[in-house]
mmCIF file of C-alpha atoms in Angstrom:
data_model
loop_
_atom_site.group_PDB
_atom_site.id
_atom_site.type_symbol
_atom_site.label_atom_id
_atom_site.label_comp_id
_atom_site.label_asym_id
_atom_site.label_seq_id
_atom_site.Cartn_x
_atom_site.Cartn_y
_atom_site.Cartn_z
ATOM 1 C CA UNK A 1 0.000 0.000 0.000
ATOM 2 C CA UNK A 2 1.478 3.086 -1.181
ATOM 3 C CA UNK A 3 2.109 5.973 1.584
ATOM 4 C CA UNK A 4 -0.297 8.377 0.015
ATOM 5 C CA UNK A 5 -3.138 6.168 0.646
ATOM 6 C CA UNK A 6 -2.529 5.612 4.280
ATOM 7 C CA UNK A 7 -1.705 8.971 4.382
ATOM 8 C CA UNK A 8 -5.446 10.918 6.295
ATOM 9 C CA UNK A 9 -6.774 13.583 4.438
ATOM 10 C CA UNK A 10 -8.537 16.541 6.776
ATOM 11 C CA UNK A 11 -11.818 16.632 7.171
ATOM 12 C CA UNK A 12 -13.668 19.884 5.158
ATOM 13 C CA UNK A 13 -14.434 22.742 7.377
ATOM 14 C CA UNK A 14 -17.676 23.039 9.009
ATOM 15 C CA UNK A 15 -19.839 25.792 7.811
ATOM 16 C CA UNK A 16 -20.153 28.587 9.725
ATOM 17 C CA UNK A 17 -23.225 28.777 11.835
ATOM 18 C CA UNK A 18 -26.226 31.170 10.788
ATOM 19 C CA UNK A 19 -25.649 33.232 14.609
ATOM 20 C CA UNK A 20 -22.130 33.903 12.636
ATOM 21 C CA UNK A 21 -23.025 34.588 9.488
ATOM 22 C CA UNK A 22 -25.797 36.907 10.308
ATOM 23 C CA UNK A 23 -22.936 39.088 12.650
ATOM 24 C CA UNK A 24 -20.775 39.002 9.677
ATOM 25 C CA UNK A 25 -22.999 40.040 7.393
ATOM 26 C CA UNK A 26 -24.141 43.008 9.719
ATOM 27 C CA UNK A 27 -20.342 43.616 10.514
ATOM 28 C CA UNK A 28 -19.944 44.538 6.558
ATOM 29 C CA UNK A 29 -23.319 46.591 6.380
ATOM 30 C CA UNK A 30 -22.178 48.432 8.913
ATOM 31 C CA UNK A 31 -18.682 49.468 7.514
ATOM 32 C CA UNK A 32 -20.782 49.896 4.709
ATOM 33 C CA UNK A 33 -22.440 52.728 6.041
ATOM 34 C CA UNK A 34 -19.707 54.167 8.468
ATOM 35 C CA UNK A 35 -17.644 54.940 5.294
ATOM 36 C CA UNK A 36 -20.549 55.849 3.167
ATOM 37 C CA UNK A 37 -22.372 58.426 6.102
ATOM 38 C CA UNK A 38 -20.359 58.905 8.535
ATOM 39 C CA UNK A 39 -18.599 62.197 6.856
ATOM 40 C CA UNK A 40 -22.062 63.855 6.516
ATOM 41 C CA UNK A 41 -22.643 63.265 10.411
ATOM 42 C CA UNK A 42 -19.271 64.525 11.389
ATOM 43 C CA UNK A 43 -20.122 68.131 9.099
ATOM 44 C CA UNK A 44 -23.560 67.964 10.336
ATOM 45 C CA UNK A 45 -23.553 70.229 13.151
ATOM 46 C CA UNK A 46 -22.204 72.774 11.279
ATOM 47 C CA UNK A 47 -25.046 72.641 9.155
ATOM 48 C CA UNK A 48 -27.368 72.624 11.763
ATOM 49 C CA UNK A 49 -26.203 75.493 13.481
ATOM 50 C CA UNK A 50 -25.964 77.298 10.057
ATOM 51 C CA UNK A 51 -29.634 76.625 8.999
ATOM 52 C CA UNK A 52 -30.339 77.872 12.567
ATOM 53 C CA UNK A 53 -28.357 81.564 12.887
ATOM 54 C CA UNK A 54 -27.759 81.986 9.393
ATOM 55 C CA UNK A 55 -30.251 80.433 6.251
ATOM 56 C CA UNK A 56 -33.227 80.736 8.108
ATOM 57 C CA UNK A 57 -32.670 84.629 9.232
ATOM 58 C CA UNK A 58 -31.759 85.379 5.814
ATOM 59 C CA UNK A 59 -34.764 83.404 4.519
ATOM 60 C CA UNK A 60 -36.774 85.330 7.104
ATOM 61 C CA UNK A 61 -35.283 88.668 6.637
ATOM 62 C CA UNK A 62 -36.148 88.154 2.471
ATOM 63 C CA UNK A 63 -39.634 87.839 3.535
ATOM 64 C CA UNK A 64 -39.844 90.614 5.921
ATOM 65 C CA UNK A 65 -38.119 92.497 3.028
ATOM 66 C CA UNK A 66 -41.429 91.786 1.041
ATOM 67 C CA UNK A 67 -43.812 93.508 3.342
ATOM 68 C CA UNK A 68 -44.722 96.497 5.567
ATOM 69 C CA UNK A 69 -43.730 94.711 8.327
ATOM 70 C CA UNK A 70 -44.476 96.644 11.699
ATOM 71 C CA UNK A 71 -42.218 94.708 14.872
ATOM 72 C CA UNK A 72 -45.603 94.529 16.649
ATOM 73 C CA UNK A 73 -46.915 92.069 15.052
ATOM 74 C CA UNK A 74 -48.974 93.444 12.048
ATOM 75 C CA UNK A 75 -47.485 93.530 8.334
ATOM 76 C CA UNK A 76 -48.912 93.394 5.018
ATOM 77 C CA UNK A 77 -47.167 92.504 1.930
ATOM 78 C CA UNK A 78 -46.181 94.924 -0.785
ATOM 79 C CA UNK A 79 -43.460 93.082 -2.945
ATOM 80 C CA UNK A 80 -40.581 94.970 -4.082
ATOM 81 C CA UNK A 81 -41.975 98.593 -2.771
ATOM 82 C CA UNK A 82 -39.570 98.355 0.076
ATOM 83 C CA UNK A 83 -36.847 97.959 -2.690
ATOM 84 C CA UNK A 84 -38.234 100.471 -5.249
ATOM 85 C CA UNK A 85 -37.891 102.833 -1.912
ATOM 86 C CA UNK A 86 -33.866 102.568 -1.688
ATOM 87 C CA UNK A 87 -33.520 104.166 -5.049
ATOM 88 C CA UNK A 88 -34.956 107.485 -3.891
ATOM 89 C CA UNK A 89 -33.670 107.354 -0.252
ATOM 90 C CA UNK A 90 -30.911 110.175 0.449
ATOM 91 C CA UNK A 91 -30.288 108.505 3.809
ATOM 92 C CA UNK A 92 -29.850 105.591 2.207
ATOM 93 C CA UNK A 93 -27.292 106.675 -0.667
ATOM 94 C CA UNK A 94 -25.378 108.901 2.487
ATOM 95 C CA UNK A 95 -24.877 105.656 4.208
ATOM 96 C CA UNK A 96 -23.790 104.394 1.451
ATOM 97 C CA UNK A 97 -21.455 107.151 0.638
ATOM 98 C CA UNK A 98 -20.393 106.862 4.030
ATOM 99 C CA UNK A 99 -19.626 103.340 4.091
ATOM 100 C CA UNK A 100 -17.442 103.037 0.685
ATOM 101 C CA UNK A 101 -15.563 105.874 1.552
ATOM 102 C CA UNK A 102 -14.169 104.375 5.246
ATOM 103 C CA UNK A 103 -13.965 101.399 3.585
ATOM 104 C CA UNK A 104 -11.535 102.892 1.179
ATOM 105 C CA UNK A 105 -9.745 104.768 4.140
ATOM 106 C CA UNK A 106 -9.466 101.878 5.586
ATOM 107 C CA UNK A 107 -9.214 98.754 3.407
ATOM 108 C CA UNK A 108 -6.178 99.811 0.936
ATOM 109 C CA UNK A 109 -3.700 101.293 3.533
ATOM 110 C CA UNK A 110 -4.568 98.280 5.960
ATOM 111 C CA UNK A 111 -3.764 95.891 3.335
ATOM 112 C CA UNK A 112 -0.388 97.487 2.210
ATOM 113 C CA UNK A 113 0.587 98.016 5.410
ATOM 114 C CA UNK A 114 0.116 94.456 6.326
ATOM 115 C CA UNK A 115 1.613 93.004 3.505
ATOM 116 C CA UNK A 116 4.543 95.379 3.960
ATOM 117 C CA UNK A 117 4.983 93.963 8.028
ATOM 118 C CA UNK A 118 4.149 90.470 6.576
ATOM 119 C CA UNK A 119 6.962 90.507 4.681
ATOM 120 C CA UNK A 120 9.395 92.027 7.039
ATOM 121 C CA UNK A 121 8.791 89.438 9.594
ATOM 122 C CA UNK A 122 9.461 86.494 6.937
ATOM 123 C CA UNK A 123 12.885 87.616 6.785
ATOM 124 C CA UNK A 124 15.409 85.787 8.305
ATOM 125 C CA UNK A 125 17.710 88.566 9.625
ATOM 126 C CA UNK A 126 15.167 89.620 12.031
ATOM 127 C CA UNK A 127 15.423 89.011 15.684
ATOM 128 C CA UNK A 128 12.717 88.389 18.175
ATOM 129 C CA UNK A 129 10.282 87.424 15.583
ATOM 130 C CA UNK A 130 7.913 85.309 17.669
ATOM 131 C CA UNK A 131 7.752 88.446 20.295
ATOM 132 C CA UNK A 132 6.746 91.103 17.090
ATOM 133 C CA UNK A 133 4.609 88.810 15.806
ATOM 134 C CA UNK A 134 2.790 88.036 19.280
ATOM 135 C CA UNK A 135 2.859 91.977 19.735
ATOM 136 C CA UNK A 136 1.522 92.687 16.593
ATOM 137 C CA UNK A 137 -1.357 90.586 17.107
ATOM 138 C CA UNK A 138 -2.994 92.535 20.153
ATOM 139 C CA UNK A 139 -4.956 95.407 18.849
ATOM 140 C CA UNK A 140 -7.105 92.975 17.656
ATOM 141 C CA UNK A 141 -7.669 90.872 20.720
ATOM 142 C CA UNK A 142 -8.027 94.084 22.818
ATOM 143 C CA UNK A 143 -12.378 94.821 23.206
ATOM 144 C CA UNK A 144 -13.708 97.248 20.593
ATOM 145 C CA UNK A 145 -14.844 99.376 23.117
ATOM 146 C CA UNK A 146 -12.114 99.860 25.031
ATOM 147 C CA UNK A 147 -10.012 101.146 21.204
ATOM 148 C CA UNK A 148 -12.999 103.321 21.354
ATOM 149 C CA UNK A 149 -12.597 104.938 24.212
ATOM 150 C CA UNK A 150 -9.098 105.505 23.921
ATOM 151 C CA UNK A 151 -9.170 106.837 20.106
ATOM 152 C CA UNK A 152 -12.327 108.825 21.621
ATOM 153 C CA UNK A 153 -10.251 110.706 23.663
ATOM 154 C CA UNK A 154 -7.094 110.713 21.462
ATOM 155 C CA UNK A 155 -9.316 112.895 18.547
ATOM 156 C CA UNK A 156 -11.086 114.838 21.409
ATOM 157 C CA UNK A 157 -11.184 118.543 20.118
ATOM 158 C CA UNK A 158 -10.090 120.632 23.139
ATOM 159 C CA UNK A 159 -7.390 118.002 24.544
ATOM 160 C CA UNK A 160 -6.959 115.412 22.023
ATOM 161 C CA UNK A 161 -3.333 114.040 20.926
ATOM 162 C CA UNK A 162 -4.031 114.714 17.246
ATOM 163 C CA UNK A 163 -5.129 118.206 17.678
ATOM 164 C CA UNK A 164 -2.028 118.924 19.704
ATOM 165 C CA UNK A 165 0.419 117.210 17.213
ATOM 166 C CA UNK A 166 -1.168 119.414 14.558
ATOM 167 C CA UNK A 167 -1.114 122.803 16.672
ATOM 168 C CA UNK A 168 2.881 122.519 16.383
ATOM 169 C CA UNK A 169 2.337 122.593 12.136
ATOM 170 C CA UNK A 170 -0.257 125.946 12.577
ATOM 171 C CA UNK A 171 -3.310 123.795 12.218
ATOM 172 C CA UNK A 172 -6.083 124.553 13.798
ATOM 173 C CA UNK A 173 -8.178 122.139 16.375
ATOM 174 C CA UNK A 174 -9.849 119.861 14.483
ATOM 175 C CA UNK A 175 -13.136 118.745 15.355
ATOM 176 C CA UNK A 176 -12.907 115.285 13.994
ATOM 177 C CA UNK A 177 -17.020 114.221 14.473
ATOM 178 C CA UNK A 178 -18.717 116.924 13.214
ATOM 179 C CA UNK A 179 -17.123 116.721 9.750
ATOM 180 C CA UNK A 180 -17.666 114.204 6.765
ATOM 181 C CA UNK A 181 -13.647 113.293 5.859
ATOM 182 C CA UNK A 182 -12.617 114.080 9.476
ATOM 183 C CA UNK A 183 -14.701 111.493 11.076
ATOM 184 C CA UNK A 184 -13.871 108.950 8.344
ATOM 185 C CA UNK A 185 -10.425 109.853 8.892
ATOM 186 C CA UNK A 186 -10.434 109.234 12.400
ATOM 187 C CA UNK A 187 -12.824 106.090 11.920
ATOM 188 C CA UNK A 188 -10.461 104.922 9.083
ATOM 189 C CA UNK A 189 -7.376 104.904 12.078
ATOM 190 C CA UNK A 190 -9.044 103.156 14.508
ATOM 191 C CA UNK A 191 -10.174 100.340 11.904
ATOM 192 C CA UNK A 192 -6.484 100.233 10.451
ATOM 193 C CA UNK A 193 -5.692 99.902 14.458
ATOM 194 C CA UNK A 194 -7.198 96.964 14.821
ATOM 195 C CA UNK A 195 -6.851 94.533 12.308
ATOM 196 C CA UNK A 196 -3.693 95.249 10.498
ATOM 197 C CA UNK A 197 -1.703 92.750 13.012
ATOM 198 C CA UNK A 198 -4.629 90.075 12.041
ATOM 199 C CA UNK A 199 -4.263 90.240 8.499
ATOM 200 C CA UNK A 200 -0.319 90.754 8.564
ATOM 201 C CA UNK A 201 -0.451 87.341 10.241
ATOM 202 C CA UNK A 202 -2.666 85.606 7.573
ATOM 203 C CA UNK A 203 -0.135 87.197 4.723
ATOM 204 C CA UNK A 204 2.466 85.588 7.128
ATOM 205 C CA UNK A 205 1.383 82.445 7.008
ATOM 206 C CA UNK A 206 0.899 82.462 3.237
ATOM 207 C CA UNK A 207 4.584 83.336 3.078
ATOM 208 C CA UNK A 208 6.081 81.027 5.108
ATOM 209 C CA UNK A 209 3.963 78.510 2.727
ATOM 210 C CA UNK A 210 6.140 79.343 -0.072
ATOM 211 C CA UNK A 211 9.234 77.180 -0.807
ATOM 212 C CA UNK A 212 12.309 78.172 0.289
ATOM 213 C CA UNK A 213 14.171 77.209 -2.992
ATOM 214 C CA UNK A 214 13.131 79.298 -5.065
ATOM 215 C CA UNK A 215 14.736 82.196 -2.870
ATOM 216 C CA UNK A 216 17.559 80.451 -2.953
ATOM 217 C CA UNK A 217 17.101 79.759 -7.068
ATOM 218 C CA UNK A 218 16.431 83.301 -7.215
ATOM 219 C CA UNK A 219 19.485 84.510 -5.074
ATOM 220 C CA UNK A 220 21.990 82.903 -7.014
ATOM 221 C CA UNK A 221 20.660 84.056 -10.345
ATOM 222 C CA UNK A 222 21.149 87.551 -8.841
ATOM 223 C CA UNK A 223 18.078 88.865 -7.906
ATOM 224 C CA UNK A 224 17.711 91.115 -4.981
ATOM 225 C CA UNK A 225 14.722 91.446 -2.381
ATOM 226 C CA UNK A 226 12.690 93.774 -4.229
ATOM 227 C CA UNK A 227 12.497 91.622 -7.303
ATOM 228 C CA UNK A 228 12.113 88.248 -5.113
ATOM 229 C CA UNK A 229 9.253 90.034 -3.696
ATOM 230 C CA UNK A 230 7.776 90.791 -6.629
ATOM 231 C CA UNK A 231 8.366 87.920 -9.119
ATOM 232 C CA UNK A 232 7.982 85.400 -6.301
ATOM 233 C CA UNK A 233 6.325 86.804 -3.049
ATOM 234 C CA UNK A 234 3.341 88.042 -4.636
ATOM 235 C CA UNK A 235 2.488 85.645 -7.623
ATOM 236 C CA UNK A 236 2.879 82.994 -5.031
ATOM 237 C CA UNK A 237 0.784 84.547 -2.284
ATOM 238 C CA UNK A 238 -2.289 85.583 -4.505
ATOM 239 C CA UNK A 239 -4.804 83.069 -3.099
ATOM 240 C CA UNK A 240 -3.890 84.380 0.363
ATOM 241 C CA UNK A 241 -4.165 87.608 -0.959
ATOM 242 C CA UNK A 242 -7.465 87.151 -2.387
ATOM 243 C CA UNK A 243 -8.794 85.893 0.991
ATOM 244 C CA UNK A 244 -7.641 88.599 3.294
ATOM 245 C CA UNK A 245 -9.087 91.009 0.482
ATOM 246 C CA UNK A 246 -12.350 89.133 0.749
ATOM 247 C CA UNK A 247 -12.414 89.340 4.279
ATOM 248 C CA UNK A 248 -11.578 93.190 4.478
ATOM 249 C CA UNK A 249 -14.190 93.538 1.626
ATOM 250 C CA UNK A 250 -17.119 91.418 4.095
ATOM 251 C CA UNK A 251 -15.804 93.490 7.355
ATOM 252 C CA UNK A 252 -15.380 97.221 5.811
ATOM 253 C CA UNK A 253 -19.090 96.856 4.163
ATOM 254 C CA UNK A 254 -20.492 95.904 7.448
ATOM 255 C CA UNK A 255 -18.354 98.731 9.792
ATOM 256 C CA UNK A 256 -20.855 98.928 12.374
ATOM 257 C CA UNK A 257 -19.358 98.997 15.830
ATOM 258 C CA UNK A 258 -16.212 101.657 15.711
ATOM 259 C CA UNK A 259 -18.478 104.304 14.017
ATOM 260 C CA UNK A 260 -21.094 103.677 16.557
ATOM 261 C CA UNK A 261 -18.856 103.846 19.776
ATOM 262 C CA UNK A 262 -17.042 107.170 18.578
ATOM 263 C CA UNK A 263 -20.368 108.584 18.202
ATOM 264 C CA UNK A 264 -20.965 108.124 21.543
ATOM 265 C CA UNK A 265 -23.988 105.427 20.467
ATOM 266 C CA UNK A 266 -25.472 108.051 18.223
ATOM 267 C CA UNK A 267 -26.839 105.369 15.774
ATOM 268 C CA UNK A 268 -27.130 108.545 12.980
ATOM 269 C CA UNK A 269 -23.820 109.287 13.116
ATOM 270 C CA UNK A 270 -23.152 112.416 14.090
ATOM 271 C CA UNK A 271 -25.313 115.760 14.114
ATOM 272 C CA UNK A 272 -26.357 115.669 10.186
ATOM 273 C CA UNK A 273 -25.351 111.685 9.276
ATOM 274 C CA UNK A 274 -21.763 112.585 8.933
ATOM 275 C CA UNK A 275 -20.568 109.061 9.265
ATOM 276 C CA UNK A 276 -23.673 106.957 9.735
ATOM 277 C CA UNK A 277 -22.452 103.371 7.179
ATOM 278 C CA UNK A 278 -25.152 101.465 6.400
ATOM 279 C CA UNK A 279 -25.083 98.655 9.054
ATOM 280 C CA UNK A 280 -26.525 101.230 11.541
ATOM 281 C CA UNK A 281 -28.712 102.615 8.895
ATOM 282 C CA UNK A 282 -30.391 99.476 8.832
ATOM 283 C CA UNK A 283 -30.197 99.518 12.536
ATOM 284 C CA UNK A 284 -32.344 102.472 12.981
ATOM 285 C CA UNK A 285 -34.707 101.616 10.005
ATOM 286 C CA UNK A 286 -35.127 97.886 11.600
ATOM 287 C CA UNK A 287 -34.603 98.192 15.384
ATOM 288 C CA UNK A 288 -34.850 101.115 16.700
ATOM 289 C CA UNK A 289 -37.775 102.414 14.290
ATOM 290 C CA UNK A 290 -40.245 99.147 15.172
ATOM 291 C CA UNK A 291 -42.870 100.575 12.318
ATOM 292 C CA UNK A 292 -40.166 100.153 9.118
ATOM 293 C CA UNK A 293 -38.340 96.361 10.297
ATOM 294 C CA UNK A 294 -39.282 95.636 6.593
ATOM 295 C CA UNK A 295 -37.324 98.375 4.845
ATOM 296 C CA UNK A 296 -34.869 97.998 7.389
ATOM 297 C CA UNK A 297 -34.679 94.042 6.083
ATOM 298 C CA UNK A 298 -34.454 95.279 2.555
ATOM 299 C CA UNK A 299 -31.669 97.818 3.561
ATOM 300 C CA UNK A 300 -30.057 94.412 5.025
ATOM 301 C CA UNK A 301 -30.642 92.377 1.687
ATOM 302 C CA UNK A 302 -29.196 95.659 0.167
ATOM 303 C CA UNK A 303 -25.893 95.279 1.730
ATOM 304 C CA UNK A 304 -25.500 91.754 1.344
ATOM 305 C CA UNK A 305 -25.748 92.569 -2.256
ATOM 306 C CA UNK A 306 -23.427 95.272 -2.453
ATOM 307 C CA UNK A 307 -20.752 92.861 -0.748
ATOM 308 C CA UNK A 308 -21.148 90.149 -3.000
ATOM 309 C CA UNK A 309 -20.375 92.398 -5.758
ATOM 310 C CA UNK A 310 -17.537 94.184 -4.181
ATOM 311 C CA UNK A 311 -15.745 91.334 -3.242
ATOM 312 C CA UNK A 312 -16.214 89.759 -6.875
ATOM 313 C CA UNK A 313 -14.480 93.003 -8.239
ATOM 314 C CA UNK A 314 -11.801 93.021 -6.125
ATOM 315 C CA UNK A 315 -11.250 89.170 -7.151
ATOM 316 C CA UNK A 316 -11.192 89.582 -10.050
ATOM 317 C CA UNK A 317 -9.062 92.393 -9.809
ATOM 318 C CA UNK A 318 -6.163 90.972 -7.716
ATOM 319 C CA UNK A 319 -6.651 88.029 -9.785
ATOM 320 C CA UNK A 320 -5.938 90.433 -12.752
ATOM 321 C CA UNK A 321 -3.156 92.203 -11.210
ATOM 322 C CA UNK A 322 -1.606 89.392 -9.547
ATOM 323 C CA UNK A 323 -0.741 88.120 -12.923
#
């Protein structure tokens, strides 16, 4: 008898029970459906607080916008009157005035001053850099109303710093609230205050994103700071750009709590609207005048508007000039 036929062959495997196979099957579902929903539960709060505080006030504010809408209760609905209304509004088109011109004040010179101190702490020869760019960052972690206060009393007329620098040049006191480009002005420098450090450290983290060869590449074919700057620093950083123009864009359209404090809470803006923007035009239409909360909602649709198209110009601006 040969060896291979007294050698014992194993038995076959017993099937798996059905207790087994059901877990195994439901083992499989279920990693089915972790990988398949388990990202939209993980992003789902967001959503839900989103639909909460911001679709469905907008939503709501669109239909308020729609309708003589009276905060105690009793509205009635007269389409796009409320719209039809802006065209012809003087406060309206002062606001608005108002609003692109300290936006202007402050948007530009914030933005080239923070690229310019964005760039100077992304060089290597400068010591200390961690401290500047903790330091630079405080302004805008100090409260609004406290840079308020102190700018308050830094463009006071009889005793303010300003009008004492300028009484050394033969310039009269200025009395910085009760004109148009004076109260911008001093609006304008309490804006540029406060958020030049934040953007500065967004532009700084755009260039420290960009490869350190091509310095180096750039260097040793003989080019100097100013032209690594320009044929490297800013082509590369142009999506950061883009963003921290955005974001000055959304902010300087909605300047609604600096003009308000140096008023003194005045939600007009001085004596004849001097710097009223038109986040507390809207204010006073919806709030504090209960009988117009629906032209005060279409002032608010207004300026969302008017932000979507000045932040698509200035895309596709720096988009254009970034070239």
């Amino acid at each position: 008898m040969s060896l291979s036929a007294t050698t014992a062959r194993p038995s076959p495997a017993a099937p798996p029970s059905p207790d087994v196979s059901r877990r195994r099957r439901r083992g499989r579902l279920l990693n089915r459906l972790d990988v398949k929903y388990s990202p939209y539960l993980y992003i789902a709060p967001f959503f839900l607080i989103f639909g909460v505080f911001g679709l469905y006030p907008m939503l709501r504010t669109a239909w308020m916008s729609l309708h003589d809408w009276d905060m105690i209760g009793e509205h009635s609905f007269i389409g796009f009157d409320n719209y039809t209304r802006l065209f012809s509004d003087e406060y309206f088109w002062n606001a608005l005035v108002n609003t692109f011109g300290m936006f202007a004040l402050s948007t530009i010179p914030q933005l080239l001053l923070a690229l310019f101190l964005a760039n100077l702490l992304n060089r290597t020869f400068l010591r200390a850099k961690t401290f500047f760019r903790m330091a630079i960052f405080v302004p805008n972690v100090v409260s609004v109303a406290a840079v308020a206060i102190v700018f308050g009393m830094l463009f006071q007329r009889e005793f303010g710093l300003f009008n004492w620098l300028l009484s050394f040049v033969g310039v009269d006191p200025v009395d910085w609230d009760g004109h148009r480009w004076s109260s911008w002005t001093a609006i304008s420098t309490m804006v540029n205050w406060r958020w030049t450090g934040y953007n500065t450290l967004i532009l700084l983290a755009g260039m420290q994103a960009i490869p350190k060869d091509l310095y180096e590449a750039a260097e040793i074919d003989g080019a100097g700071p100013w032209r690594q700057f320009w044929q490297i620093t800013l082509p590369m950083l142009k999506p950061t750009f883009i963003f921290v123009v955005i974001l000055s864009t959304i902010g300087g359209m909605q300047l609604f709590t600096e003009p308000l404090l140096f008023g003194n809470g005045n939600i007009i803006g001085g004596n004849q609207r001097e710097f009223q923007t038109l986040a507390m035009y809207m204010y006073e239409m919806g709030i504090v005048n209960l009988n117009t909360a629906g032209y005060g909602a279409a002032v608010a649709w207004a300026i969302f508007m008017i932000i979507v198209v000045v932040s698509l110009f200035n895309f596709l601006l720096v988009r254009r000039t970034a070239k």
